[in-house]
Structures are given as C-alpha cells and as structure tokens.
Short mmCIF file of C-alpha atoms in Angstrom, two decimals:
data_model
loop_
_atom_site.label_atom_id
_atom_site.label_comp_id
_atom_site.label_asym_id
_atom_site.label_seq_id
_atom_site.Cartn_x
_atom_site.Cartn_y
_atom_site.Cartn_z
CA SER A 111 44.74 46.16 -0.34
CA ILE A 112 45.35 49.89 -0.18
CA ILE A 113 47.75 51.13 -2.84
CA GLY A 114 49.54 54.46 -3.09
CA PHE A 115 52.09 55.72 -5.63
CA VAL A 116 55.20 57.73 -4.80
CA SER A 117 57.79 59.80 -6.69
CA LEU A 118 60.14 56.86 -7.20
CA TYR A 119 60.53 55.28 -10.61
CA ASP A 120 62.67 53.46 -13.16
CA VAL A 121 63.46 55.19 -16.47
CA ILE A 122 62.28 53.40 -19.62
CA LEU A 123 63.39 54.17 -23.18
CA ILE A 124 61.31 52.63 -25.99
CA LYS A 125 62.30 52.63 -29.65
CA LYS A 126 60.63 50.94 -32.60
CA ILE A 127 63.19 48.91 -34.57
CA GLN A 128 63.49 46.90 -37.77
CA SER A 129 64.28 43.47 -36.36
CA LYS A 130 62.97 39.93 -36.12
CA LYS A 131 62.81 40.10 -32.35
CA HIS A 132 62.51 42.56 -29.48
CA ILE A 133 65.58 43.77 -27.60
CA ILE A 134 65.18 44.25 -23.83
CA SER A 135 68.02 45.42 -21.62
CA PHE A 136 68.42 46.56 -18.01
CA ASN A 137 71.13 48.79 -16.58
CA GLY A 138 71.91 50.49 -13.29
CA LYS A 139 72.76 49.38 -9.78
CA TYR A 140 69.57 47.32 -9.40
CA SER A 141 69.67 45.60 -12.78
CA LYS A 142 71.51 42.52 -11.53
CA ASN A 143 69.69 39.20 -11.18
CA ILE A 144 66.81 40.21 -13.47
CA TYR A 145 65.82 37.11 -15.39
CA LYS A 146 65.47 36.94 -19.18
CA LYS A 147 61.85 36.03 -18.50
CA ASN A 148 60.55 39.18 -16.80
CA THR A 149 57.37 41.25 -16.75
CA ILE A 150 58.36 43.14 -19.92
CA SER A 151 59.26 40.05 -21.96
CA LYS A 152 56.06 38.44 -20.69
CA LEU A 153 53.99 41.43 -21.84
CA LEU A 154 55.46 41.41 -25.35
CA LYS A 155 55.08 37.63 -25.64
CA ILE A 156 51.40 37.82 -24.68
CA LEU A 157 50.71 40.68 -27.13
CA GLU A 158 52.43 38.75 -29.94
CA LYS A 159 50.64 35.51 -29.12
CA GLU A 160 47.30 37.29 -29.39
CA LYS A 161 48.48 38.99 -32.62
CA LEU A 162 48.00 42.42 -31.08
CA LEU A 163 51.39 43.95 -31.93
CA LYS A 164 50.98 43.82 -35.73
CA ASP A 165 54.58 42.66 -36.23
CA HIS A 166 56.03 45.77 -34.56
CA LYS A 167 59.35 45.19 -32.78
CA PHE A 168 60.85 47.35 -30.05
CA GLU A 169 64.10 48.01 -28.28
CA ILE A 170 63.38 48.68 -24.60
CA LYS A 171 66.05 49.93 -22.19
CA VAL A 172 65.27 50.11 -18.47
CA SER A 173 67.43 52.04 -16.02
CA LYS A 174 66.66 50.45 -12.65
CA TYR A 175 66.26 52.81 -9.69
CA ILE A 176 63.74 50.62 -7.83
CA PRO A 177 65.39 47.65 -6.07
CA SER A 178 64.05 44.20 -7.00
CA LYS A 179 62.51 41.88 -4.38
CA SER A 180 61.56 44.91 -2.30
CA GLY A 181 57.77 44.66 -2.49
CA LEU A 182 57.60 47.98 -4.34
CA GLY A 183 56.10 46.53 -7.52
CA GLY A 184 58.77 47.91 -9.85
CA GLY A 185 58.54 45.11 -12.42
CA SER A 186 54.76 45.17 -12.61
CA MET A 187 54.66 48.96 -12.93
CA ASN A 188 57.23 48.82 -15.75
CA ALA A 189 55.02 46.41 -17.68
CA ALA A 190 51.96 48.60 -17.03
CA THR A 191 53.82 51.73 -18.19
CA ILE A 192 54.98 50.10 -21.43
CA LEU A 193 51.49 48.77 -22.10
CA LYS A 194 50.04 52.28 -21.61
CA TYR A 195 52.64 53.68 -24.02
CA LEU A 196 51.85 51.09 -26.72
CA ILE A 197 48.13 51.87 -26.41
CA LYS A 198 48.67 55.66 -26.42
CA LYS A 199 50.85 55.49 -29.56
CA ASN A 200 48.31 53.20 -31.29
CA PHE A 201 50.71 50.28 -31.61
CA VAL A 202 48.14 48.20 -29.73
CA ASN A 203 44.35 48.43 -29.72
CA LEU A 204 42.63 46.63 -26.83
CA SER A 205 39.10 46.35 -25.56
CA LYS A 206 38.56 46.71 -21.79
CA LYS A 207 38.19 42.95 -21.52
CA GLN A 208 41.40 42.30 -23.49
CA LEU A 209 43.27 44.86 -21.40
CA SER A 210 42.15 43.18 -18.19
CA LEU A 211 43.16 39.72 -19.45
CA VAL A 212 46.61 40.91 -20.60
CA CYS A 213 47.28 42.51 -17.20
CA LYS A 214 46.17 39.41 -15.29
CA SER A 215 48.35 37.20 -17.48
CA ILE A 216 51.45 39.19 -16.49
CA GLY A 217 50.71 39.65 -12.77
CA SER A 218 47.87 40.38 -10.37
CA ASP A 219 49.07 43.93 -9.63
CA VAL A 220 49.84 45.11 -13.20
CA ALA A 221 46.37 46.63 -13.68
CA LEU A 222 47.04 48.90 -10.70
CA GLY A 223 49.75 50.67 -12.70
CA LEU A 224 47.46 51.73 -15.54
CA ASN A 225 46.42 54.79 -13.50
CA SER A 226 48.94 56.04 -10.94
CA THR A 227 46.59 57.19 -8.22
CA PHE A 228 45.44 56.15 -4.76
CA THR A 229 43.63 52.84 -5.21
CA ILE A 230 41.78 50.21 -3.23
CA LEU A 231 41.87 46.65 -4.56
CA LYS A 232 38.77 44.87 -3.27
CA SER A 233 38.63 41.17 -2.39
CA ASN A 234 36.70 40.48 -5.63
CA ASN A 235 39.60 42.06 -7.60
CA GLN A 236 37.62 45.20 -8.45
CA ILE A 237 39.66 48.40 -8.45
CA LYS A 238 38.38 51.66 -6.97
CA GLU A 239 40.46 54.79 -7.64
CA PHE A 240 40.51 58.04 -5.68
CA LYS A 241 41.95 61.38 -6.81
CA ASN A 242 43.08 64.47 -4.88
CA CYS A 243 43.89 62.61 -1.67
CA LYS A 244 46.06 64.42 0.85
CA LYS A 245 49.76 63.94 0.15
CA PHE A 246 52.42 62.82 2.64
CA TYR A 247 56.12 61.96 2.66
CA VAL A 248 57.69 58.54 2.96
CA LEU A 249 61.11 57.20 3.82
CA ILE A 250 61.63 53.90 2.02
CA VAL A 251 64.48 51.69 3.19
CA LYS A 252 65.67 48.27 2.06
CA PRO A 253 68.43 45.97 3.37
CA SER A 254 70.85 44.23 1.00
CA PHE A 255 68.62 41.14 0.80
CA GLY A 256 65.18 40.74 -0.76
CA CYS A 257 62.06 38.74 0.09
CA SER A 258 60.51 36.14 -2.16
CA THR A 259 56.80 36.94 -2.52
CA LYS A 260 56.00 33.25 -3.05
CA GLU A 261 57.96 32.27 0.05
CA ILE A 262 56.35 34.89 2.30
CA TYR A 263 52.82 34.06 1.12
CA SER A 264 53.48 30.36 1.76
CA GLY A 265 53.78 31.27 5.45
CA VAL A 266 50.18 32.54 5.63
CA LYS A 267 48.21 30.17 7.87
CA LYS A 268 44.93 32.04 7.84
CA PHE A 269 43.70 34.79 5.53
CA SER A 270 42.17 37.87 7.14
CA LYS A 271 38.63 38.90 6.27
CA PRO A 272 38.05 41.59 3.59
CA ARG A 273 38.08 45.07 5.14
CA PHE A 274 37.88 47.43 2.17
CA ASN A 275 34.83 46.28 0.24
CA LYS A 276 33.16 49.63 0.92
CA PRO A 277 36.02 51.91 -0.12
CA SER A 278 35.99 55.64 0.59
CA LYS A 279 38.41 58.56 0.32
CA LYS A 280 38.61 58.72 4.13
CA MET A 281 40.61 55.48 4.10
CA PHE A 282 43.63 57.39 2.76
CA CYS A 283 43.75 59.83 5.67
CA PHE A 284 47.05 59.66 7.57
CA ASP A 285 45.38 58.82 10.91
CA ASN A 286 43.31 56.02 9.36
CA LEU A 287 46.31 54.48 7.60
CA LYS A 288 48.14 54.56 10.93
CA LYS A 289 45.53 52.18 12.40
CA LEU A 290 45.94 49.57 9.66
CA ASN A 291 48.48 46.77 9.40
CA ASN A 292 50.16 44.56 6.80
CA SER A 293 49.16 40.93 7.35
CA LEU A 294 52.39 39.66 5.74
CA GLU A 295 54.62 41.72 8.03
CA ALA A 296 54.75 39.26 10.93
CA ILE A 297 55.89 36.45 8.59
CA SER A 298 58.69 38.51 7.02
CA LEU A 299 59.88 39.99 10.33
CA SER A 300 59.99 36.53 11.90
CA LYS A 301 61.98 35.12 8.98
CA PHE A 302 64.37 38.08 8.79
CA PRO A 303 65.32 39.49 12.26
CA LYS A 304 67.17 42.40 10.62
CA LEU A 305 63.88 43.67 9.21
CA LYS A 306 62.45 43.73 12.73
CA LYS A 307 65.44 45.76 13.96
CA ILE A 308 65.08 48.23 11.10
CA LYS A 309 61.39 48.70 11.79
CA ARG A 310 61.98 49.26 15.49
CA PHE A 311 64.71 51.82 14.77
CA LEU A 312 62.41 53.78 12.45
CA GLU A 313 59.55 53.66 14.98
CA LYS A 314 61.79 54.97 17.76
CA SER A 315 63.24 57.70 15.52
CA SER A 316 59.97 59.64 15.29
CA LYS A 317 56.72 59.38 17.23
CA MET A 318 55.11 61.60 14.58
CA SER A 319 55.15 58.82 11.98
CA PHE A 320 54.09 55.21 11.53
CA VAL A 321 56.08 52.38 9.96
CA ARG A 322 54.94 49.47 7.78
CA MET A 323 56.50 46.84 5.55
CA THR A 324 55.43 47.20 1.93
CA GLY A 325 53.82 44.16 0.33
CA SER A 326 55.80 41.02 1.13
CA GLY A 327 58.97 43.07 1.83
CA SER A 328 61.82 43.55 2.15
CA ALA A 329 61.29 47.32 1.94
CA ILE A 330 60.14 49.10 5.11
CA VAL A 331 58.31 52.43 4.81
CA ALA A 332 58.00 55.22 7.38
CA TYR A 333 55.17 57.70 6.70
CA PHE A 334 55.36 61.40 7.64
CA LYS A 335 53.20 64.50 7.39
CA SER A 336 56.19 66.79 6.80
CA LYS A 337 59.32 66.58 4.64
CA LYS A 338 61.51 67.93 7.45
CA LEU A 339 60.61 65.06 9.77
CA CYS A 340 61.20 62.62 6.93
CA ASP A 341 64.61 64.10 6.10
CA ASP A 342 65.64 64.11 9.79
CA VAL A 343 64.89 60.41 10.20
CA LYS A 344 66.70 59.64 6.91
CA LYS A 345 69.87 61.23 8.32
CA LYS A 346 69.65 59.13 11.50
CA PHE A 347 68.94 55.96 9.53
CA SER A 348 71.80 56.53 7.04
CA ILE A 349 74.28 56.80 9.92
CA LYS A 350 73.01 53.65 11.66
CA TYR A 351 72.48 51.49 8.55
CA LYS A 352 75.14 52.51 6.03
CA ASN A 353 74.64 49.47 3.78
CA CYS A 354 70.89 49.84 3.35
CA TRP A 355 69.20 51.52 0.38
CA CYS A 356 67.34 54.59 1.62
CA LYS A 357 65.11 57.04 -0.29
CA VAL A 358 62.77 59.94 0.54
CA ALA A 359 59.70 60.23 -1.71
CA LYS A 360 56.29 61.88 -1.79
CA THR A 361 52.91 60.40 -2.63
CA ILE A 362 51.52 61.42 -6.02
#
C-alpha cells in the first residue's frame, strides 16, 4: 500500500484525572454510531492489561471531523496520536517490540500513524517512510453511507501480487500515482452504484487530475497539482451532490 497524509484531522483533548476508570467521549457531526468498543478504548485496555499505564486514568474527548466508514483511517490515527502523546509525556514507556505489538493489537494500520509522512507498507508489513515528497491537493468526497471494510474485503477473489517491495521516493510522484489503482475499488463500485457515478463525475470535471477510492471506501479522492483546480471541481461537485460530505485538503 501507498499511504499519504493530508490536512484533515479530528481534534483530541486529553486530561489526566483522578478516577477508577477512563472517560472517553465523542462529539461533532460524525460522532454518531461510534461504538463503546473503539480504537481508543482498545488502546487503553491493552496498555492496562500489560500494566503499562501505571494506574494513570484519562479523560479523552474527540471532536469528529473525519467521517467514519470512509476508508480515511480516522479511528486508527486517533489511537496512534494518543499513543504518541502518552509516550511523549512519559505516561508510557515502550520498547520498539512492545510498540509494534500494541499497534498490531489495535489495528493493522495504527503503526502508520506514528509518523505522519508519505509511507509505503510492504507485503511483509515492513514500513518505509519518505520525507520531503512533492505536495499536491486533494478533494475528498463521501456519500451519506459508509462501506464496511470487512464486507468489501470479503469480495476479494484473488489478491494481486506485491508491487512495492522495492520502495522509492519516485513512487510518490503525481504521474506515477496516476498510473496506479486501488484493487478494492471495483468491488465497492459494483456494490454501490452511487460511488461509480460520483467517481465518473469527478473524472469528467477535470482532465488535469486523477480519481481513486481510498481504502475500502466509501470516500472518493480526486488529486490535483494546483489548489485552484481543486477548488473549481469542489464548486461543481457541491452543486451536483448537495448531500455529500466534501473537503479540500493538502498532503503533508
């Protein structure tokens, strides 16, 4: 997988408290339907089970700006961000091996959030990071419905061969990314015809960009070299699809 980070985020407030248990709450438009068992509660449970939190308790408030079931990894990145904070403030002390095991116990993509930079995840689960890659703009859109990662993956009949086991910085060039594809896209587009219509609309709106589904969906991303092009397509999209979430961001 090729992973990039953009200027889109939830806001997390963390406070140490005198209590017998942690307090986790979510607010904002996209806080509905978040289960009591989530990536944050899972992280804290794992740290406590391994006696790594030293009886510290926290109140954690998350303002949700990233839609759930969008394939944008919001939940995993929240867990990674909190874990980084706990390590930085010396509430938790982990060896590299312990850190890797904690991340894997929460989710396969949590480790990717420990360093917010362009990353290639190899087929053997090794992570290769690249700094100072050329930046570009993205228009991220999402319909009112989400995609179940488990459901979409269950539709995979044949796994593609590894393509990024010799990672290089050139892989993050705009023209190279344009040649690549998301293997899960065909499954999601077939299951949800509206996603196919959204993708086609974005593709027709600008020949200077390329469009891909992110992860297992349901977010669709259009990539641009300039902010003006990105903003222009956002205006067209907002008129056509008034009920869809729509956001311009930049790679970081």
